PDB file of C-alpha atoms in Angstrom:
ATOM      1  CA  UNK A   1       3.273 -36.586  99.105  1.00  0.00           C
ATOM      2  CA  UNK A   2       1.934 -39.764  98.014  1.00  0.00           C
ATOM      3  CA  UNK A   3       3.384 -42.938  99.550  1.00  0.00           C
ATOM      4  CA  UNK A   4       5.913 -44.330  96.021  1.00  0.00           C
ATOM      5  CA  UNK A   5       7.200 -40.416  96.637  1.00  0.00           C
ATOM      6  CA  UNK A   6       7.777 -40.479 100.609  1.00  0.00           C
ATOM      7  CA  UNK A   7       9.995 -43.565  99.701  1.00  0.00           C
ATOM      8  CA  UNK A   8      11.885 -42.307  96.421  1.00  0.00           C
ATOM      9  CA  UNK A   9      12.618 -39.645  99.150  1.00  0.00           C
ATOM     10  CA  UNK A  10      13.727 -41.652 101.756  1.00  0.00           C
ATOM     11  CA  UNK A  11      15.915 -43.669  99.628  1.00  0.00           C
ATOM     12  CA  UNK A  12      17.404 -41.004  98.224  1.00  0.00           C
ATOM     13  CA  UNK A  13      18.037 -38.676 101.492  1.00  0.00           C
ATOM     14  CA  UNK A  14      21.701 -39.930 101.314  1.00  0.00           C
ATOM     15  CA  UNK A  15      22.349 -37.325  98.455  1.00  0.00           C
ATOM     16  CA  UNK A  16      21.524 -34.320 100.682  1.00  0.00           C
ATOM     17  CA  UNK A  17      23.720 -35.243 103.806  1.00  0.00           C
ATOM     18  CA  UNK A  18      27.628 -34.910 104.408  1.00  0.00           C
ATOM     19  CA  UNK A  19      27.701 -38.378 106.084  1.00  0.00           C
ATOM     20  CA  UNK A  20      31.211 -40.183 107.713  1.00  0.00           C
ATOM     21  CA  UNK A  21      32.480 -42.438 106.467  1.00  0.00           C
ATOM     22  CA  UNK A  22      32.521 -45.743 109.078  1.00  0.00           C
ATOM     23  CA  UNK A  23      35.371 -47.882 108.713  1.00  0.00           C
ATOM     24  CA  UNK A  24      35.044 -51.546 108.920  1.00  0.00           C
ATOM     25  CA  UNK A  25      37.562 -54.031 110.284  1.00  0.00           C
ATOM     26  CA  UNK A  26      38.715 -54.881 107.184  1.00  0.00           C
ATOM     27  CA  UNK A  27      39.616 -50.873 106.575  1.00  0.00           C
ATOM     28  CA  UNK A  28      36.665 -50.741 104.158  1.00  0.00           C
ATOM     29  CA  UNK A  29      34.996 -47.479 104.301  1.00  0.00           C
ATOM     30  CA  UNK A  30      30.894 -47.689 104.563  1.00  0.00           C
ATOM     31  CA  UNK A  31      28.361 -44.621 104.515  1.00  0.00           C
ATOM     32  CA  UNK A  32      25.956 -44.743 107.531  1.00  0.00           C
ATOM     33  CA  UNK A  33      22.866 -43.794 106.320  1.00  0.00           C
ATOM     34  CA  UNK A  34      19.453 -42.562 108.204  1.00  0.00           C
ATOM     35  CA  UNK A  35      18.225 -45.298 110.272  1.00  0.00           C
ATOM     36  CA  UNK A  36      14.697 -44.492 109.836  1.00  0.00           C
ATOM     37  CA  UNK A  37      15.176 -44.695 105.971  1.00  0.00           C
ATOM     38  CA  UNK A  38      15.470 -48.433 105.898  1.00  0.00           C
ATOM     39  CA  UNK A  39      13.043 -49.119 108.834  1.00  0.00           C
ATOM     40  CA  UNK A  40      10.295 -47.892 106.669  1.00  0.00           C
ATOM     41  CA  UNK A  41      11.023 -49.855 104.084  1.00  0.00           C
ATOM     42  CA  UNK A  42      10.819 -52.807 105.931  1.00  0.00           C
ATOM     43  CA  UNK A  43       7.586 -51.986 107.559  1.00  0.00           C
ATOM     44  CA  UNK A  44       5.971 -50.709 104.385  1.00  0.00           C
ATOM     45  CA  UNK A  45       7.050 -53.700 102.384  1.00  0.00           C
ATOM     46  CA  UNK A  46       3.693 -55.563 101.271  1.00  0.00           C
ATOM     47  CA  UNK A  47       2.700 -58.425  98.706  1.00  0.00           C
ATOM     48  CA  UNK A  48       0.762 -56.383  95.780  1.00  0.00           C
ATOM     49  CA  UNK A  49      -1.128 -58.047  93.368  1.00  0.00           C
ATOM     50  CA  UNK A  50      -2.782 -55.608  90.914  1.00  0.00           C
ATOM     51  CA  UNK A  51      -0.511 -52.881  89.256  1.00  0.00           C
ATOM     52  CA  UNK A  52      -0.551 -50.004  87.156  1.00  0.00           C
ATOM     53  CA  UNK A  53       0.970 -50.073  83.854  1.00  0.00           C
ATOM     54  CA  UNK A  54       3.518 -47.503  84.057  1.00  0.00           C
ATOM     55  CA  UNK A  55       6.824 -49.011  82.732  1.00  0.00           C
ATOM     56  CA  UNK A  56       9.552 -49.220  85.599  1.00  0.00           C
ATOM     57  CA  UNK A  57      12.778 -47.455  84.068  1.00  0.00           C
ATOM     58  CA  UNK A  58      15.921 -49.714  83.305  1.00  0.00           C
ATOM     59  CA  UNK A  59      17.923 -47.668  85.704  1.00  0.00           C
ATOM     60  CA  UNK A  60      15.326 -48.763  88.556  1.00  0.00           C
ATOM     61  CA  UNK A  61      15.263 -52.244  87.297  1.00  0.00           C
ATOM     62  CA  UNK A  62      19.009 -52.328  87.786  1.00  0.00           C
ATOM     63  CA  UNK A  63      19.395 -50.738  90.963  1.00  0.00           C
ATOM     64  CA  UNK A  64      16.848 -53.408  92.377  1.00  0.00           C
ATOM     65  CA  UNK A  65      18.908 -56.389  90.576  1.00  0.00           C
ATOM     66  CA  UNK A  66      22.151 -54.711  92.027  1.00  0.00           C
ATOM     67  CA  UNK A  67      20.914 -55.014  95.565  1.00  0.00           C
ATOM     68  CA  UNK A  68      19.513 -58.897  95.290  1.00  0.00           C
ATOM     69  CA  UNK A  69      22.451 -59.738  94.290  1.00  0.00           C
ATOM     70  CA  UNK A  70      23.763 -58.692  97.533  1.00  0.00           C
ATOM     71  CA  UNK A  71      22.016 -61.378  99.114  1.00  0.00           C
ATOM     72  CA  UNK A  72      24.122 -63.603 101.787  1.00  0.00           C
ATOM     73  CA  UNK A  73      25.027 -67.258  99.930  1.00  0.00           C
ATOM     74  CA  UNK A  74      26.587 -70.091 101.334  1.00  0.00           C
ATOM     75  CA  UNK A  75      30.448 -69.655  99.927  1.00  0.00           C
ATOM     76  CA  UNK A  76      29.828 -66.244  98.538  1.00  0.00           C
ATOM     77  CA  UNK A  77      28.814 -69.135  95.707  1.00  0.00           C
ATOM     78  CA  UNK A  78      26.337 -66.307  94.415  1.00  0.00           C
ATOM     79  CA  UNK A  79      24.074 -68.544  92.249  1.00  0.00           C
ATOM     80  CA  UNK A  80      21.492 -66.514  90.914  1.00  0.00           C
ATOM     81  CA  UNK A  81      20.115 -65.377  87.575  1.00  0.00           C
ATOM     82  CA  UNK A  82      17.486 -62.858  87.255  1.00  0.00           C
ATOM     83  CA  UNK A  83      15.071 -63.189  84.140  1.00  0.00           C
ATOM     84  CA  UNK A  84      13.713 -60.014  83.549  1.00  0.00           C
ATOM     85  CA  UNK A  85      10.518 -59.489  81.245  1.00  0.00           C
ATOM     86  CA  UNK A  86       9.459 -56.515  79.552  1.00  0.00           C
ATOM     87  CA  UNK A  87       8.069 -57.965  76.735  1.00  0.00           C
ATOM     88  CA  UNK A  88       4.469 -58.034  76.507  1.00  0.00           C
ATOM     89  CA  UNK A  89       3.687 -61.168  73.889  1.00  0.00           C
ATOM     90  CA  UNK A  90       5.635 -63.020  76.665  1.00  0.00           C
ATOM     91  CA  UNK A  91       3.169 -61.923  79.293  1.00  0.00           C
ATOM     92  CA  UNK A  92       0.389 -62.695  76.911  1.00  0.00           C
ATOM     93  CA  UNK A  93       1.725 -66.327  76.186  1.00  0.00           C
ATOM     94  CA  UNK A  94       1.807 -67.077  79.889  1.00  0.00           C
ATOM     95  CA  UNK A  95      -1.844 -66.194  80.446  1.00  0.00           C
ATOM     96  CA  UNK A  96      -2.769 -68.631  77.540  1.00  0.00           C
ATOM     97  CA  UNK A  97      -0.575 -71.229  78.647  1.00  0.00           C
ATOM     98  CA  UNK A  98      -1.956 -70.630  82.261  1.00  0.00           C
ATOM     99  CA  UNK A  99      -5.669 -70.509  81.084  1.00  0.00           C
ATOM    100  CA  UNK A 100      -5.141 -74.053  79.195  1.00  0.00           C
ATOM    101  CA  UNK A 101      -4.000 -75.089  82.291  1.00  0.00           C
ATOM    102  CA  UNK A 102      -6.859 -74.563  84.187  1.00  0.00           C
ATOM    103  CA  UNK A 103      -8.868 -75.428  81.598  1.00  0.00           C
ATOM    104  CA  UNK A 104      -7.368 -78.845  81.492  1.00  0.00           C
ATOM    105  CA  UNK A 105      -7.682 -78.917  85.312  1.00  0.00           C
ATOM    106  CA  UNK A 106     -11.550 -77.798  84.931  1.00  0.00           C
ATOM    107  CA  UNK A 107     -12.638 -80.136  82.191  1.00  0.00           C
ATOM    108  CA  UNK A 108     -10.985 -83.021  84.519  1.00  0.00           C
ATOM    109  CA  UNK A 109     -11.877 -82.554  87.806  1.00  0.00           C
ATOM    110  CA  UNK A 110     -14.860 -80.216  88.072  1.00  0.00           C
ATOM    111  CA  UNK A 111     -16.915 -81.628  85.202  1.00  0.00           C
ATOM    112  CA  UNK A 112     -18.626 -78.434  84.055  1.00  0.00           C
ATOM    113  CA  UNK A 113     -21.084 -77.684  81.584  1.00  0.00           C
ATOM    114  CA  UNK A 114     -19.612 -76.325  77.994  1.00  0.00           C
ATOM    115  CA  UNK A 115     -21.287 -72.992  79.794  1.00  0.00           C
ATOM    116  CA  UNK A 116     -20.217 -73.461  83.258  1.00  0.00           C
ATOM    117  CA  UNK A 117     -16.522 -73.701  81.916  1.00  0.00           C
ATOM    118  CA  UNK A 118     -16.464 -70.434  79.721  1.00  0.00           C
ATOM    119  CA  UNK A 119     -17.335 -68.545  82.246  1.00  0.00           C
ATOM    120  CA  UNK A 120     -14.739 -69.470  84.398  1.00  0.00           C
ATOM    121  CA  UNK A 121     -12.005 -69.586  81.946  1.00  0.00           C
ATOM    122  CA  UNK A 122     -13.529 -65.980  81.232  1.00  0.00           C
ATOM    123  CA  UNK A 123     -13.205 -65.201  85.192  1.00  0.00           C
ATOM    124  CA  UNK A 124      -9.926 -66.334  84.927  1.00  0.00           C
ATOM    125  CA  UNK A 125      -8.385 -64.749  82.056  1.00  0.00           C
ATOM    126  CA  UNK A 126      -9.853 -61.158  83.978  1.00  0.00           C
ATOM    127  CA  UNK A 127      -8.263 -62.243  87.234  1.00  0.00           C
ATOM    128  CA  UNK A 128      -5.152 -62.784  85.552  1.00  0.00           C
ATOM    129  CA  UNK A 129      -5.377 -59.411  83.454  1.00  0.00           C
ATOM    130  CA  UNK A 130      -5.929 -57.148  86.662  1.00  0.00           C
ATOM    131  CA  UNK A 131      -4.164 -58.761  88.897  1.00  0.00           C
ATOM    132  CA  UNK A 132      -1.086 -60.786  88.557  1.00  0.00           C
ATOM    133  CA  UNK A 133      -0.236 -59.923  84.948  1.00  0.00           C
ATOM    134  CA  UNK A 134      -1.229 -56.799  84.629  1.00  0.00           C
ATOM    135  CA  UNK A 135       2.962 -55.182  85.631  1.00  0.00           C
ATOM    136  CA  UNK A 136       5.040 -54.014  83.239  1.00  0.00           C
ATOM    137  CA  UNK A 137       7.846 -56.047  83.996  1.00  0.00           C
ATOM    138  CA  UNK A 138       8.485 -59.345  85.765  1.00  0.00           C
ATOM    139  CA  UNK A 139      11.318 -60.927  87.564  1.00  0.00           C
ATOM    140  CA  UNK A 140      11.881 -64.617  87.137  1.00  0.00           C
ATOM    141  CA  UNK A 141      14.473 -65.362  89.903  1.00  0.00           C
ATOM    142  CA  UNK A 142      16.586 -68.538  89.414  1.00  0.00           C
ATOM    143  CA  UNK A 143      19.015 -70.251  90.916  1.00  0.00           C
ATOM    144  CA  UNK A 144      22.030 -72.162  88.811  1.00  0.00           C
ATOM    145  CA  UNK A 145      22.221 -76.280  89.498  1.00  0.00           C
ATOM    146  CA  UNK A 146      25.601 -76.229  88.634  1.00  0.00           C
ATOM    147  CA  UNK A 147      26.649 -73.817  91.804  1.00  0.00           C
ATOM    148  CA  UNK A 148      29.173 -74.707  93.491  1.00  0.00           C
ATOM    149  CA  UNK A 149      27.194 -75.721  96.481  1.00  0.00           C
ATOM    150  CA  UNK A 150      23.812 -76.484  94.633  1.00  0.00           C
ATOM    151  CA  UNK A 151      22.155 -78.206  98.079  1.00  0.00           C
ATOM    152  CA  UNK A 152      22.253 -74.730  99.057  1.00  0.00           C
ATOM    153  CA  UNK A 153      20.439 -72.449  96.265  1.00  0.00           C
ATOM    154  CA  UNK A 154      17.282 -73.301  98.011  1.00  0.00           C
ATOM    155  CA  UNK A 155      18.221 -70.789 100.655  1.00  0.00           C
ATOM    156  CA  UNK A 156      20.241 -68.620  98.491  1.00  0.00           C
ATOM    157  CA  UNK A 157      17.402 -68.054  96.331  1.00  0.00           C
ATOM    158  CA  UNK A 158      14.553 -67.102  98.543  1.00  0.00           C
ATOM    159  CA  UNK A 159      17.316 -64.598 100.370  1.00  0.00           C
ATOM    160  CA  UNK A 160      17.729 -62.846  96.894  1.00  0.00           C
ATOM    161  CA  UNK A 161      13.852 -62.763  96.026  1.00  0.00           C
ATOM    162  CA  UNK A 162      13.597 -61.147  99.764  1.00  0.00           C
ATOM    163  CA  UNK A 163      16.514 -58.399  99.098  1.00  0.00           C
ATOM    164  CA  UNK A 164      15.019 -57.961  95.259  1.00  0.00           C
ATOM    165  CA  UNK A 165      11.449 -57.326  97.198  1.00  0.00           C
ATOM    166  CA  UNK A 166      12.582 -54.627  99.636  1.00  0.00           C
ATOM    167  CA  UNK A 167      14.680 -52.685  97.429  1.00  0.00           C
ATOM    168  CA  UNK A 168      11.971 -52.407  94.925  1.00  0.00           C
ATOM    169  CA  UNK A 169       9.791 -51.338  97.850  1.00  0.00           C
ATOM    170  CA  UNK A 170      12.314 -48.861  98.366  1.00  0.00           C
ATOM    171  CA  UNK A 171      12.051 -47.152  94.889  1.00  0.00           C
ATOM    172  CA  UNK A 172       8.422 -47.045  95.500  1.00  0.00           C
ATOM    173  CA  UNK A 173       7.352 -50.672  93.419  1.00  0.00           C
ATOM    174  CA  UNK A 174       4.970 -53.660  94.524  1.00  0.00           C
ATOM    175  CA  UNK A 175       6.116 -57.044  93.911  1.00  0.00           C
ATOM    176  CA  UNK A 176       4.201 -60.856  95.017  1.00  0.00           C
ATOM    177  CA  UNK A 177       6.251 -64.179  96.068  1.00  0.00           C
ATOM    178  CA  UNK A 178       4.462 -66.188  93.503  1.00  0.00           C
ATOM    179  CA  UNK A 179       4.994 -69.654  93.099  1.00  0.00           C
ATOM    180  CA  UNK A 180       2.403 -72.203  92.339  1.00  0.00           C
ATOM    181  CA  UNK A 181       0.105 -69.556  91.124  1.00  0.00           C
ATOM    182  CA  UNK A 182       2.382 -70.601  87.727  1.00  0.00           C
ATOM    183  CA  UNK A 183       4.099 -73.678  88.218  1.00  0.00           C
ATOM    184  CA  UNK A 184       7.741 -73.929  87.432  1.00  0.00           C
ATOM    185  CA  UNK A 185       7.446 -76.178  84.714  1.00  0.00           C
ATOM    186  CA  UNK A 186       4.888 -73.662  82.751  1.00  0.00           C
ATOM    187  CA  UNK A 187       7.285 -70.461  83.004  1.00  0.00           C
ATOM    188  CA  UNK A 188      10.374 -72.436  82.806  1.00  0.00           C
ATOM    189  CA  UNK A 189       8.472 -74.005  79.462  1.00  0.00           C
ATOM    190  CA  UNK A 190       6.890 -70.222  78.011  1.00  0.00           C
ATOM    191  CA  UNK A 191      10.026 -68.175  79.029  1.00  0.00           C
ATOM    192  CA  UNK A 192      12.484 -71.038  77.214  1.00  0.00           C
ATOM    193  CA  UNK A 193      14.219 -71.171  80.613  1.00  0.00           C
ATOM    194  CA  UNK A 194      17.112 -74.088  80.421  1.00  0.00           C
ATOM    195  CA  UNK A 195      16.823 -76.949  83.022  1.00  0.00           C
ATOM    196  CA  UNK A 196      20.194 -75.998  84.846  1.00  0.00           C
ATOM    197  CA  UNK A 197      18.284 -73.613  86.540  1.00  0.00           C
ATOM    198  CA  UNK A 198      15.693 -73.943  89.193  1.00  0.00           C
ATOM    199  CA  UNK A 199      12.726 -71.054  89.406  1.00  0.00           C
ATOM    200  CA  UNK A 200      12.932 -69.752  92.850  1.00  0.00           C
ATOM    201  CA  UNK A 201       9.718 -67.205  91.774  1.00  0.00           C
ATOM    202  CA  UNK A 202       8.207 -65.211  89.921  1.00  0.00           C
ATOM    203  CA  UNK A 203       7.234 -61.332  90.603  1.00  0.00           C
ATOM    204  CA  UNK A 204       5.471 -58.643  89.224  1.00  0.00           C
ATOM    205  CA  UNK A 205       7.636 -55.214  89.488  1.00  0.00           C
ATOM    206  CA  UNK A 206       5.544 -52.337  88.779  1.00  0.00           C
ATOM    207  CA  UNK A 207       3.523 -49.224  91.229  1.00  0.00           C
ATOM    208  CA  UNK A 208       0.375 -50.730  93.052  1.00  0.00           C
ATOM    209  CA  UNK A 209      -2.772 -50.104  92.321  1.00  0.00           C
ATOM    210  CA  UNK A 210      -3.202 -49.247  96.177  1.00  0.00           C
ATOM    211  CA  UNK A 211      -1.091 -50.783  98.728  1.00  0.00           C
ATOM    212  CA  UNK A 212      -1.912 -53.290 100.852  1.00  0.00           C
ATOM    213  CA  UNK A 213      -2.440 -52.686 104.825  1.00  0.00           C
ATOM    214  CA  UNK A 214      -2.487 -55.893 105.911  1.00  0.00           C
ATOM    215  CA  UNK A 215      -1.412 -56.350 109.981  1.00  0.00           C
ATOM    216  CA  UNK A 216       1.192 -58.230 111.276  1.00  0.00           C
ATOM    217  CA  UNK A 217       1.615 -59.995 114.190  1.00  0.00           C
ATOM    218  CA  UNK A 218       3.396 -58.365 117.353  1.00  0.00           C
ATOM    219  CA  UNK A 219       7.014 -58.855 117.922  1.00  0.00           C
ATOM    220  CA  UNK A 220       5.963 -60.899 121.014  1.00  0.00           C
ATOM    221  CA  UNK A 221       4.378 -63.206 119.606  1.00  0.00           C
ATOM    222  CA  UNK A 222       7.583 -64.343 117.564  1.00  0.00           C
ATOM    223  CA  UNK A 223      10.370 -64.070 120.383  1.00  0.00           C
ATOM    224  CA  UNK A 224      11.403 -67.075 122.116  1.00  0.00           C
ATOM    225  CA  UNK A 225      13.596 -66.416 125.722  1.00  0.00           C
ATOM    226  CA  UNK A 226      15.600 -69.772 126.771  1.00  0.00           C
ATOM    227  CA  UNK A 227      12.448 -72.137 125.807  1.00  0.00           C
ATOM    228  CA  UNK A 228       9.450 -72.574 123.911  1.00  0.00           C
TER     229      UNK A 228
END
């Protein structure tokens, strides 16, 4: 079983068990599910940048959306919006806009050669093509300035981005935290994204090419006892 199947599987074990019901102290009743089911999906969870171009299904899409916007938020203020992009010409329009961007930035500060800067632009736009932008869909989480507690969507928003991450892990998807890999002002400016709302990110949602096995540090190392 490859790995996007072990965790379709271990998100959906739930549907093969008679589980309790647990009730809370509010006498809401909550399903307890396998505790190794959501433990993998935290351990799994990687940054991917270079996908394949299956589409990811609405119903997918939807159930990841569903769960980031269970994210805690200060007041239960719940400020998010979640652009998501399917469209293709939009994908394509933020690779141009991105490669006259760096072209700008090339032609200013590097002082190549007519030659010298083709080929980078050229290096660039493949970069771009297998890597970042080469998803399906994308994710442009935002937060609204208008929130009831606005000095607070800068938490908010990252919390959502990191629930939106893990359950699209647990469907089997890759997705990046990318920021200033395309600036806020260029996909707020390509995606016609009003100015009430602050990008948070941007992410790729789409299977991996391969996924990433990058180590992380021991639990030790990140546990303080009493003092530093």
């Amino acid at each position: 079983m490859n790995r996007r199947n072990s965790l379709k599987a271990g998100a959906s074990v739930l549907a093969g068990l008679a589980i309790a019901p647990v009730v809370g102290a509010a006498g809401r009743n909550f399903v307890t599910p396998p505790e190794d089911s959501f433990w993998e999906v935290v351990e799994k969870r990687r940054s991917v940048r270079a996908f394949k171009p299956d589409p990811v299904p609405e119903a997918d899409m939807n159930k990841i959306i569903d769960a980031a916007r269970m994210a805690p938020t200060a007041g239960n203020q719940q400020p998010w919006k979640f652009l998501v992009i399917n469209d293709r010409e939009k994908i394509e329009a933020l690779k141009a806009a991105k490669l006259k961007e760096t072209e700008a930035y090339l032609k200013d500060s590097k002082k190549l050669s007519g030659e010298e800067l083709e080929e980078q632009l050229k290096q660039t736009d493949e970069q771009l093509s297998k890597g970042y932008l080469s998803a399906s869909t994308y994710v442009v989480v935002l937060t609204d300035n208008n929130s009831r507690y606005p000095t607070y969507n800068h938490y908010d928003g990252p919390l959502a981005a990191g629930y939106l991450m893990l359950a699209a892990c647990a469907l089997g998807y890759g997705t990046v935290f990318i920021t200033d890999s395309f600036s806020e002002e260029l996909t707020k400016r390509v995606f016609t994204i009003p100015n009430e709302y602050t990008r948070v990110c941007f992410t790729p949602v789409g299977i991996p090419l391969q996924w990433p096995d990058k180590e992380k540090k021991n639990l030790e190392e990140f546990i303080v006892k009493e003092k530093f």
